[in-house]
């Protein structure tokens, strides 16, 4: 009987099964569903990076764009991917739920990749055999260029809308209220980021090599097949997944709090928590989300939950107006978002550093010695060292560093907090930019200044780029895994996908800021007929100065981040064990 009771035990976090019934712990979710989602993520990432990793070379060789334009086009395209993540998160949190959103956007992703493969094979690779390092392609008609951009922006929409939801959907498979599953939930984010990187490893090496040799259509068709396999696998696990019901439009909930607080500007408020609407009662809100408890910051917003005599009269007559009175849990949801924003803004500059890996690192590598005997190493495949570094540092962190910190800091069972790890990520990112700048100084020292085709024009080996790629990989483990965990843990229950989308949007804005920074630097540095810091011929420029500029900006960002992290106040939840320290979450 006890065994039967264990088998029929429901989850405590309010998750439901495919039919909308409370999810039974042993028959749903956990690592069975988690593993399907990890495999799905690996295959989808392989498909995405099969297109993304060599996009800069495709634009220069096939679409005839110059270096600066191609780097900017890639930054804008990648940025758009992440902007679409906000669309996916909004639809998921508000109306569709995470499962439906993931399925729909994956279908768009597959269609976009198929269109790209067809247009490349039929119309873009002309004359036949063009697109490698020696044979450039001819000009294209406006409809061919139009079809190409429609297909890559469909890929951006599909991948962008799916990405934040799959991370959160994977975390949904583990019950945070259960100690064992709660630990698995934290582990899931590390393995999720590892799956993402292992998926891109194949793209960066095998697919990157074929594409560099001019076999673009083959590379794109391989990406399409991988995305289709990911979709089939995802749909195959349908009956096993745990779900959370969408909690309605968050924009209206946030607006209600702001309007209600504004209406009571002149009301004299009492400080007692009992005078706030919804301060007492059940541990869950109406939509099944865990109730958020009152915190002391942003006191102006508490006015939205303050019960005036007029509000009490209306409640007695069952005339509740959500634009005049909001439950304290709804007010805390808005406070929570306001507290997250400064931390999020500090991560944008880190993403500027991260985005150099897909653009300027590749262009820098292309101007180095890429030969090993007769074999040419594609510059984009050097990002494999970033992926290997991610895998190594995830292992080192989870198996060695975290237990070690836990041993010395017995008062903190979680080891390093997410905010501390994000700070370490910023420090390592500064080191990566300094390393890249030093390598560029030496590359210029051994380069031919007056070359016309400057590919491989420096005798310095491309393997000198390994330290900068490895340092970026190490910083990702601390910054992006910490960020995923932080935003998932600290976002309100009704905005979990939005929390993951914030991580992606910081990468997006990082791409746009990078593009803007390159444009500003080129405008200033090309005055008086100078070649500029990042000209077409890198041997006449000063890419090293640009890297050092980024290191300096990231150092300033680190100082601001430390201030914001110390100011941050953790949210308090009802119905869940929380250590609920008020301040010093970063301490």
Coordinates of C-alpha atoms in Angstrom, one line a residue:
X1 CA 0.0 0.0 0.0
X2 CA 2.9 2.3 0.8
X3 CA 4.5 1.6 -2.5
X4 CA 1.2 2.3 -4.3
X5 CA 1.0 5.6 -2.4
X6 CA 4.5 6.6 -3.5
X7 CA 3.7 5.7 -7.1
X8 CA 0.5 7.8 -7.1
X9 CA 2.1 10.8 -5.2
X10 CA 1.6 14.1 -7.1
X11 CA 4.1 16.8 -7.5
X12 CA 4.0 19.7 -5.1
X13 CA 4.8 22.6 -7.4
X14 CA 1.4 22.7 -9.2
X15 CA 2.5 21.0 -12.4
X16 CA -0.1 19.0 -14.5
X17 CA 0.1 16.2 -17.0
X18 CA -0.9 16.2 -20.7
X19 CA -4.6 15.9 -19.8
X20 CA -4.5 18.8 -17.2
X21 CA -4.6 16.5 -14.2
X22 CA -2.1 16.9 -11.3
X23 CA 1.2 15.3 -12.4
X24 CA 2.0 12.0 -10.8
X25 CA 5.7 12.1 -9.7
X26 CA 6.8 8.7 -10.8
X27 CA 4.9 8.7 -14.1
X28 CA 6.0 12.1 -15.4
X29 CA 8.9 14.5 -15.8
X30 CA 12.2 13.8 -14.1
X31 CA 15.3 12.7 -16.0
X32 CA 13.3 10.7 -18.6
X33 CA 11.6 13.9 -19.9
X34 CA 14.8 15.9 -19.1
X35 CA 17.0 13.7 -21.2
X36 CA 14.6 13.9 -24.2
X37 CA 14.7 17.7 -23.9
X38 CA 18.5 17.7 -23.6
X39 CA 18.8 15.6 -26.8
X40 CA 16.3 17.9 -28.6
X41 CA 18.3 20.9 -27.6
X42 CA 21.6 19.3 -28.8
X43 CA 20.1 18.5 -32.3
X44 CA 18.3 21.9 -32.6
X45 CA 21.6 23.7 -31.7
X46 CA 23.5 21.6 -34.3
X47 CA 20.9 22.7 -36.9
X48 CA 21.1 26.4 -35.9
X49 CA 24.9 26.7 -35.7
X50 CA 25.2 24.8 -38.9
X51 CA 23.8 28.0 -40.5
X52 CA 25.0 30.6 -37.9
X53 CA 28.7 29.7 -37.4
X54 CA 29.8 30.3 -41.0
X55 CA 27.2 32.9 -41.9
X56 CA 29.9 35.6 -42.0
X57 CA 31.9 33.6 -44.7
X58 CA 28.7 32.8 -46.6
X59 CA 27.9 36.5 -46.8
X60 CA 31.4 37.4 -48.1
X61 CA 31.9 34.5 -50.5
X62 CA 28.4 33.8 -51.8
X63 CA 26.5 37.1 -51.2
X64 CA 29.5 39.3 -52.1
X65 CA 29.4 41.5 -48.9
X66 CA 32.6 43.1 -47.5
X67 CA 34.1 42.2 -44.1
X68 CA 32.6 45.1 -42.0
X69 CA 29.1 44.7 -43.7
X70 CA 29.1 40.9 -43.2
X71 CA 30.1 41.2 -39.5
X72 CA 27.3 43.7 -39.0
X73 CA 24.8 41.6 -40.9
X74 CA 25.6 38.6 -38.7
X75 CA 25.3 40.7 -35.6
X76 CA 21.9 42.0 -36.6
X77 CA 20.7 38.5 -37.6
X78 CA 21.9 36.9 -34.4
X79 CA 20.4 39.8 -32.5
X80 CA 17.1 39.3 -34.2
X81 CA 17.1 35.6 -33.1
X82 CA 17.2 36.7 -29.5
X83 CA 14.6 39.5 -29.9
X84 CA 12.2 36.8 -31.2
X85 CA 12.8 35.0 -27.9
X86 CA 10.7 37.7 -26.2
X87 CA 7.8 36.9 -28.6
X88 CA 8.1 33.2 -27.8
X89 CA 8.3 33.8 -24.0
X90 CA 5.3 36.2 -24.1
X91 CA 3.1 33.6 -26.0
X92 CA 4.2 30.8 -23.7
X93 CA 3.7 32.6 -20.4
X94 CA 0.4 34.2 -21.4
X95 CA -1.6 31.9 -23.7
X96 CA 0.0 28.8 -25.3
X97 CA 2.0 27.2 -22.5
X98 CA 5.6 26.0 -23.0
X99 CA 4.9 22.7 -24.8
X100 CA 2.7 24.2 -27.6
X101 CA 5.0 27.2 -28.1
X102 CA 8.1 24.9 -28.5
X103 CA 6.3 22.7 -31.0
X104 CA 5.0 25.5 -33.2
X105 CA 8.3 27.4 -33.3
X106 CA 10.3 24.2 -34.1
X107 CA 8.0 23.7 -37.1
X108 CA 8.8 27.2 -38.3
X109 CA 12.5 26.5 -37.7
X110 CA 12.4 23.3 -39.9
X111 CA 10.5 25.2 -42.7
X112 CA 13.0 28.1 -42.7
X113 CA 16.0 25.7 -42.9
X114 CA 14.4 23.7 -45.8
X115 CA 13.8 27.0 -47.7
X116 CA 17.4 28.1 -47.1
X117 CA 18.8 24.7 -48.3
X118 CA 16.6 24.8 -51.5
X119 CA 17.4 28.4 -52.4
X120 CA 21.2 27.9 -51.8
X121 CA 21.3 24.7 -53.9
X122 CA 19.1 26.0 -56.8
X123 CA 19.9 29.7 -57.1
X124 CA 22.7 31.1 -54.9
X125 CA 25.6 28.8 -55.8
X126 CA 26.2 30.1 -59.3
X127 CA 28.5 29.3 -61.1
X128 CA 28.5 25.7 -59.9
X129 CA 31.3 25.0 -57.4
X130 CA 31.5 28.6 -56.2
X131 CA 31.5 29.7 -52.5
X132 CA 34.9 28.2 -51.5
X133 CA 38.0 30.3 -50.7
X134 CA 39.1 30.6 -54.3
X135 CA 35.9 30.8 -56.4
X136 CA 33.5 33.6 -55.6
X137 CA 29.9 33.5 -56.7
X138 CA 28.3 35.8 -59.2
X139 CA 25.7 38.5 -58.6
X140 CA 22.1 37.5 -57.6
X141 CA 18.7 38.9 -58.6
X142 CA 16.6 40.7 -56.0
X143 CA 14.2 37.8 -55.6
X144 CA 17.1 35.4 -54.9
X145 CA 18.4 37.7 -52.3
X146 CA 14.9 38.3 -50.9
X147 CA 14.2 34.5 -50.6
X148 CA 17.6 34.1 -48.8
X149 CA 16.7 36.7 -46.2
X150 CA 13.1 35.4 -45.8
X151 CA 14.6 31.9 -45.1
X152 CA 17.3 33.0 -42.6
X153 CA 14.8 35.2 -40.7
X154 CA 12.4 32.3 -40.5
X155 CA 15.2 30.3 -39.0
X156 CA 15.7 33.3 -36.6
X157 CA 12.0 33.3 -35.7
X158 CA 11.8 29.5 -35.2
X159 CA 14.9 29.2 -33.1
X160 CA 14.3 32.4 -31.2
X161 CA 10.8 31.6 -30.2
X162 CA 11.7 28.0 -29.1
X163 CA 15.0 28.7 -27.3
X164 CA 13.9 30.4 -24.0
X165 CA 10.9 28.0 -23.6
X166 CA 12.8 24.8 -24.0
X167 CA 15.2 25.8 -21.2
X168 CA 12.3 26.6 -18.9
X169 CA 10.3 23.6 -20.1
X170 CA 13.2 21.3 -19.2
X171 CA 13.4 22.9 -15.7
X172 CA 9.6 22.3 -15.3
X173 CA 10.2 18.6 -15.4
X174 CA 11.8 18.8 -11.9
X175 CA 9.7 19.6 -8.8
X176 CA 11.5 22.4 -6.9
X177 CA 9.5 21.6 -3.8
X178 CA 11.2 18.1 -3.6
X179 CA 14.8 18.1 -2.3
X180 CA 16.0 15.4 -4.7
X181 CA 14.3 16.9 -7.8
X182 CA 15.3 20.4 -6.7
X183 CA 19.0 19.4 -6.9
X184 CA 18.4 17.8 -10.3
X185 CA 16.8 21.0 -11.4
X186 CA 20.0 23.0 -10.7
X187 CA 22.1 20.3 -12.4
X188 CA 19.8 20.5 -15.5
X189 CA 20.9 24.0 -16.4
X190 CA 24.6 22.9 -16.5
X191 CA 23.7 19.9 -18.7
X192 CA 21.4 22.0 -20.8
X193 CA 24.3 24.4 -21.6
X194 CA 26.6 21.4 -22.2
X195 CA 24.0 19.9 -24.7
X196 CA 23.8 23.3 -26.4
X197 CA 27.6 23.4 -26.8
X198 CA 28.0 19.7 -27.9
X199 CA 25.4 20.3 -30.6
X200 CA 27.3 23.3 -31.9
X201 CA 30.6 21.3 -31.7
X202 CA 29.5 19.1 -34.7
X203 CA 28.5 22.3 -36.6
X204 CA 31.8 24.0 -35.9
X205 CA 33.9 21.1 -37.0
X206 CA 32.4 18.7 -39.5
X207 CA 29.7 21.1 -41.0
X208 CA 32.1 24.1 -40.7
X209 CA 34.7 22.2 -42.7
X210 CA 32.3 21.2 -45.6
X211 CA 30.9 24.8 -45.7
X212 CA 34.4 26.3 -45.8
X213 CA 35.2 24.0 -48.7
X214 CA 32.2 25.4 -50.6
X215 CA 29.7 22.6 -49.9
X216 CA 27.1 25.0 -48.5
X217 CA 24.0 23.1 -49.7
X218 CA 25.2 19.9 -48.0
X219 CA 25.8 21.7 -44.7
X220 CA 22.4 23.4 -44.8
X221 CA 20.6 20.1 -45.7
X222 CA 22.4 18.4 -42.7
X223 CA 21.1 21.2 -40.5
X224 CA 17.5 20.7 -41.8
X225 CA 17.7 16.9 -41.1
X226 CA 19.0 17.6 -37.6
X227 CA 16.1 20.1 -36.9
X228 CA 13.6 17.6 -38.2
X229 CA 15.0 14.8 -36.0
X230 CA 14.8 17.2 -33.0
X231 CA 11.1 18.0 -33.7
X232 CA 10.2 14.3 -34.0
X233 CA 12.1 13.5 -30.7
X234 CA 10.3 16.3 -28.9
X235 CA 6.9 15.2 -30.0
X236 CA 7.7 11.6 -29.1
X237 CA 8.0 12.6 -25.4
X238 CA 4.6 14.3 -25.3
X239 CA 2.8 12.0 -22.8
X240 CA 5.7 12.1 -20.3
X241 CA 6.1 15.9 -19.9
X242 CA 4.9 18.0 -16.9
X243 CA 3.2 21.3 -17.7
X244 CA 2.3 24.6 -16.0
X245 CA -0.8 26.4 -17.1
X246 CA -0.2 29.8 -18.7
X247 CA -1.1 32.6 -16.3
X248 CA -2.5 35.2 -18.6
X249 CA -1.1 38.4 -20.1
X250 CA 1.7 39.6 -17.8
X251 CA 1.6 43.1 -19.4
X252 CA -1.9 43.7 -18.1
X253 CA -0.9 42.4 -14.6
X254 CA 2.1 44.8 -14.5
X255 CA 0.0 47.7 -15.9
X256 CA -2.7 47.1 -13.2
X257 CA -0.1 47.5 -10.4
X258 CA 1.3 50.7 -11.9
X259 CA -2.2 52.2 -12.4
X260 CA -3.5 51.2 -9.0
X261 CA -0.4 52.6 -7.3
X262 CA -0.7 55.9 -9.2
X263 CA -4.4 56.2 -8.2
X264 CA -3.5 56.1 -4.5
X265 CA -0.7 58.7 -4.7
X266 CA -2.4 61.0 -2.2
X267 CA -3.5 58.3 0.2
X268 CA -1.7 58.2 3.6
X269 CA -0.4 54.7 3.9
X270 CA -0.1 52.6 7.1
X271 CA 3.0 50.4 7.3
X272 CA 1.4 47.3 8.7
X273 CA 1.5 44.3 6.3
X274 CA -2.1 43.3 7.4
X275 CA -3.4 46.4 5.7
X276 CA -2.3 45.0 2.3
X277 CA -4.7 43.1 0.1
X278 CA -3.9 39.4 -0.1
X279 CA -1.2 39.4 2.6
X280 CA -3.0 36.6 4.3
X281 CA -4.6 33.5 2.8
X282 CA -3.6 30.5 0.7
X283 CA 0.0 29.8 -0.3
X284 CA -1.1 29.7 -4.0
X285 CA -2.5 32.4 -6.3
X286 CA -5.7 31.8 -8.4
X287 CA -3.7 30.5 -11.4
X288 CA -1.9 27.9 -9.2
X289 CA 1.4 29.8 -9.0
X290 CA 3.1 30.0 -5.7
X291 CA 2.3 33.2 -3.7
X292 CA 4.9 35.8 -3.4
X293 CA 5.4 37.4 0.1
X294 CA 5.7 41.1 0.9
X295 CA 9.2 42.6 0.7
X296 CA 10.3 46.1 1.8
X297 CA 11.7 47.7 -1.4
X298 CA 9.8 49.9 -3.9
X299 CA 7.3 51.0 -1.2
X300 CA 5.5 53.2 -3.8
X301 CA 4.1 50.0 -5.4
X302 CA 2.7 48.8 -2.1
X303 CA 0.0 51.4 -2.6
X304 CA -1.6 49.2 -5.3
X305 CA -2.3 46.6 -2.6
X306 CA -3.2 49.1 0.2
X307 CA -6.8 48.6 1.4
X308 CA -8.6 52.0 1.7
X309 CA -12.1 52.3 3.2
X310 CA -13.4 52.6 -0.3
X311 CA -11.7 49.3 -1.4
X312 CA -13.2 47.5 1.7
X313 CA -16.7 48.7 0.8
X314 CA -16.3 47.5 -2.8
X315 CA -15.0 44.1 -1.6
X316 CA -18.0 43.7 0.7
X317 CA -20.3 44.3 -2.3
X318 CA -18.2 41.9 -4.4
X319 CA -17.2 44.8 -6.7
X320 CA -13.5 44.1 -7.2
X321 CA -11.6 46.4 -9.6
X322 CA -8.1 45.1 -10.5
X323 CA -7.1 48.5 -11.8
X324 CA -7.6 50.0 -8.3
X325 CA -6.6 47.2 -6.0
X326 CA -4.1 44.4 -6.6
X327 CA -3.1 41.4 -4.4
X328 CA 0.3 41.8 -2.8
X329 CA 1.6 38.8 -4.7
X330 CA 0.9 40.7 -8.0
X331 CA 2.7 43.8 -6.7
X332 CA 5.7 41.6 -5.7
X333 CA 5.8 40.3 -9.3
X334 CA 6.4 43.8 -10.5
X335 CA 9.0 44.5 -7.8
X336 CA 10.8 41.3 -8.7
X337 CA 11.1 42.4 -12.4
X338 CA 12.4 45.8 -11.4
X339 CA 15.0 44.2 -9.2
X340 CA 16.1 41.9 -12.0
X341 CA 16.6 44.7 -14.6
X342 CA 19.9 46.2 -13.2
X343 CA 21.5 42.8 -13.1
X344 CA 20.3 42.1 -16.6
X345 CA 21.6 45.4 -18.0
X346 CA 25.1 44.5 -16.6
X347 CA 25.1 41.3 -18.6
X348 CA 24.7 43.0 -22.0
X349 CA 28.3 44.2 -22.2
X350 CA 29.5 40.6 -21.4
X351 CA 27.5 39.6 -24.5
X352 CA 29.4 42.1 -26.6
X353 CA 32.6 40.2 -25.7
X354 CA 30.9 36.9 -26.4
X355 CA 29.7 37.9 -29.8
X356 CA 33.2 38.6 -31.0
X357 CA 33.7 34.9 -31.2
X358 CA 31.4 34.6 -34.2
X359 CA 32.7 37.7 -36.1
X360 CA 36.1 39.3 -35.3
X361 CA 37.7 36.2 -33.9
X362 CA 36.9 34.4 -37.2
X363 CA 38.3 37.3 -39.3
X364 CA 41.4 37.5 -37.1
X365 CA 41.9 33.7 -37.6
X366 CA 41.4 34.0 -41.3
X367 CA 44.4 36.4 -41.5
X368 CA 46.7 33.9 -39.6
X369 CA 48.6 30.8 -40.6
X370 CA 45.8 28.2 -40.9
X371 CA 47.9 25.4 -42.5
X372 CA 49.0 22.2 -40.9
X373 CA 51.1 20.5 -43.7
X374 CA 48.5 20.5 -46.6
X375 CA 45.4 20.7 -44.5
X376 CA 43.7 24.2 -44.0
X377 CA 41.9 24.7 -40.7
X378 CA 38.6 26.7 -41.2
X379 CA 38.9 29.8 -38.9
X380 CA 35.3 29.3 -37.7
X381 CA 36.1 25.8 -36.4
X382 CA 38.4 27.3 -33.8
X383 CA 35.3 27.9 -31.7
X384 CA 35.5 24.1 -31.0
X385 CA 38.1 25.1 -28.3
X386 CA 35.4 27.3 -26.7
X387 CA 33.0 24.2 -26.6
X388 CA 35.7 21.9 -25.2
X389 CA 36.5 24.6 -22.6
X390 CA 32.7 24.8 -21.7
X391 CA 32.6 21.0 -21.3
X392 CA 35.8 20.9 -19.2
X393 CA 34.7 23.8 -16.9
X394 CA 31.2 22.5 -16.4
X395 CA 32.8 19.2 -15.1
X396 CA 35.4 21.1 -13.0
X397 CA 32.8 23.4 -11.5
X398 CA 30.2 20.7 -10.7
X399 CA 32.6 18.0 -9.5
X400 CA 35.5 19.9 -7.9
X401 CA 34.9 23.7 -7.4
X402 CA 31.3 23.5 -6.1
X403 CA 32.0 20.7 -3.5
X404 CA 35.1 22.6 -2.4
X405 CA 33.3 25.9 -1.9
X406 CA 30.5 24.0 -0.1
X407 CA 33.1 22.5 2.2
X408 CA 34.5 25.9 3.2
X409 CA 31.2 27.7 3.3
X410 CA 29.0 25.4 5.4
X411 CA 26.5 28.1 6.1
X412 CA 25.6 28.2 2.3
X413 CA 24.4 24.8 1.1
X414 CA 24.4 25.9 -2.6
X415 CA 28.2 26.8 -2.7
X416 CA 28.7 29.9 -5.0
X417 CA 25.5 31.8 -5.6
X418 CA 24.4 32.5 -9.1
X419 CA 25.4 36.2 -8.8
X420 CA 28.9 35.4 -7.6
X421 CA 29.4 33.0 -10.6
X422 CA 28.2 35.7 -13.0
X423 CA 30.8 38.1 -11.5
X424 CA 33.5 35.5 -12.0
X425 CA 32.3 35.2 -15.6
X426 CA 32.9 38.9 -16.1
X427 CA 36.4 38.7 -14.7
X428 CA 37.3 35.9 -17.1
X429 CA 35.8 37.8 -20.0
X430 CA 38.2 40.7 -19.3
X431 CA 41.1 38.2 -19.4
X432 CA 39.8 36.8 -22.7
X433 CA 39.8 40.2 -24.4
X434 CA 43.4 41.0 -23.1
X435 CA 44.5 37.6 -24.5
X436 CA 42.9 38.3 -27.9
X437 CA 44.6 41.8 -28.0
X438 CA 48.0 40.3 -27.2
X439 CA 47.6 37.7 -29.9
X440 CA 46.7 40.4 -32.4
X441 CA 49.8 42.4 -31.5
X442 CA 52.0 39.4 -32.3
X443 CA 49.9 38.6 -35.5
X444 CA 50.6 42.1 -36.8
X445 CA 54.3 41.8 -36.0
X446 CA 54.5 38.7 -38.3
X447 CA 52.1 40.0 -41.0
X448 CA 52.7 41.3 -44.6
X449 CA 51.3 44.8 -44.6
X450 CA 51.0 45.2 -48.3
X451 CA 49.2 42.0 -49.3
X452 CA 46.2 42.1 -51.6
X453 CA 44.6 38.8 -50.6
X454 CA 45.4 38.7 -46.9
X455 CA 44.1 35.3 -46.0
X456 CA 46.9 33.5 -44.1
X457 CA 49.1 36.7 -44.5
X458 CA 50.6 36.3 -41.0
X459 CA 53.1 33.5 -40.2
X460 CA 51.7 33.4 -36.6
X461 CA 49.8 30.0 -36.2
X462 CA 46.0 30.2 -35.7
X463 CA 46.5 28.0 -32.6
X464 CA 47.6 31.1 -30.7
X465 CA 43.9 31.9 -30.7
X466 CA 43.2 28.8 -28.4
X467 CA 43.7 30.8 -25.1
X468 CA 41.1 33.5 -26.0
X469 CA 38.5 30.8 -27.1
X470 CA 39.2 28.7 -24.0
X471 CA 38.8 31.8 -21.7
X472 CA 35.5 32.7 -23.4
X473 CA 34.3 29.1 -22.8
X474 CA 35.3 29.3 -19.1
X475 CA 33.5 32.6 -18.7
X476 CA 30.3 31.2 -20.3
X477 CA 30.1 28.4 -17.7
X478 CA 30.1 31.0 -14.9
X479 CA 28.1 33.8 -16.7
X480 CA 25.5 32.1 -18.9
X481 CA 24.8 29.0 -16.7
X482 CA 24.6 31.2 -13.7
X483 CA 22.4 33.6 -15.5
X484 CA 20.0 30.8 -16.7
X485 CA 19.7 29.5 -13.1
X486 CA 19.4 33.0 -11.6
X487 CA 16.6 34.2 -13.9
X488 CA 14.7 30.9 -13.7
X489 CA 14.9 30.9 -9.9
X490 CA 14.2 34.6 -9.4
X491 CA 11.5 35.2 -12.0
X492 CA 7.9 34.9 -10.7
X493 CA 6.1 31.6 -11.5
X494 CA 4.0 33.3 -14.1
X495 CA 7.0 34.7 -15.9
X496 CA 9.5 31.8 -16.0
X497 CA 9.9 31.9 -19.8
X498 CA 10.4 35.6 -19.7
X499 CA 13.3 35.0 -17.2
X500 CA 15.0 32.7 -19.8
X501 CA 14.2 35.2 -22.6
X502 CA 16.0 37.9 -20.6
X503 CA 19.2 35.8 -20.8
X504 CA 18.8 35.6 -24.6
X505 CA 17.8 39.2 -25.0
X506 CA 21.1 40.2 -23.3
X507 CA 22.9 38.3 -26.0
X508 CA 20.7 40.0 -28.6
X509 CA 21.5 43.5 -27.3
X510 CA 25.1 42.5 -27.0
X511 CA 25.1 41.8 -30.8
X512 CA 23.5 45.2 -31.5
X513 CA 25.8 47.1 -29.1
X514 CA 28.8 45.3 -30.8
X515 CA 27.6 46.3 -34.2
X516 CA 27.1 49.9 -33.0
X517 CA 30.5 49.9 -31.3
X518 CA 32.3 48.7 -34.5
X519 CA 30.5 51.4 -36.5
X520 CA 31.5 54.1 -34.0
X521 CA 35.1 52.9 -33.8
X522 CA 35.3 52.8 -37.6
X523 CA 33.8 56.2 -38.0
X524 CA 36.2 57.8 -35.6
X525 CA 39.3 55.8 -36.6
X526 CA 38.9 56.4 -40.4
X527 CA 39.0 60.2 -40.1
X528 CA 41.9 61.9 -42.0
X529 CA 41.9 59.1 -44.6
X530 CA 43.3 56.5 -42.1
X531 CA 42.5 52.8 -42.7
X532 CA 40.7 52.5 -39.3
X533 CA 41.0 49.9 -36.5
X534 CA 39.0 47.2 -38.4
X535 CA 39.7 47.7 -42.2
X536 CA 39.2 45.0 -44.9
X537 CA 42.9 44.4 -44.7
X538 CA 43.4 43.7 -41.0
X539 CA 47.2 44.1 -41.4
X540 CA 46.7 47.9 -41.9
X541 CA 44.3 48.2 -38.9
X542 CA 44.5 47.9 -35.1
X543 CA 42.1 45.1 -34.0
X544 CA 44.2 44.8 -30.9
X545 CA 43.2 48.3 -29.8
X546 CA 39.5 47.3 -30.2
X547 CA 40.0 44.2 -28.0
X548 CA 41.7 46.3 -25.3
X549 CA 38.8 48.8 -25.5
X550 CA 36.4 46.0 -24.9
X551 CA 38.5 44.8 -21.9
X552 CA 38.3 48.3 -20.4
X553 CA 34.6 48.6 -20.9
X554 CA 34.0 45.2 -19.3
X555 CA 36.1 46.2 -16.3
X556 CA 33.9 49.3 -15.8
X557 CA 30.8 47.0 -16.2
X558 CA 32.2 44.7 -13.5
X559 CA 32.4 47.5 -11.0
X560 CA 28.7 48.5 -11.7
X561 CA 27.7 44.8 -11.5
X562 CA 29.2 44.3 -8.1
X563 CA 27.2 47.3 -6.8
X564 CA 24.0 46.0 -8.3
X565 CA 24.5 42.4 -7.0
X566 CA 25.0 43.6 -3.5
X567 CA 21.9 45.8 -3.7
X568 CA 19.8 42.8 -5.0
X569 CA 17.1 41.5 -2.7
X570 CA 15.9 37.9 -3.2
X571 CA 12.2 37.2 -3.7
X572 CA 10.2 35.5 -0.9
X573 CA 7.8 32.7 -1.8
X574 CA 5.0 31.1 0.1
X575 CA 4.7 27.3 0.2
X576 CA 8.4 26.7 -0.4
X577 CA 11.4 26.3 1.9
X578 CA 13.5 29.5 1.4
X579 CA 16.4 30.7 3.4
X580 CA 14.9 34.2 2.6
X581 CA 17.9 36.3 3.5
X582 CA 17.0 39.9 2.9
X583 CA 20.2 41.3 1.4
X584 CA 23.6 40.1 0.4
X585 CA 22.5 37.5 -2.0
X586 CA 25.7 38.2 -3.8
X587 CA 27.8 38.3 -0.6

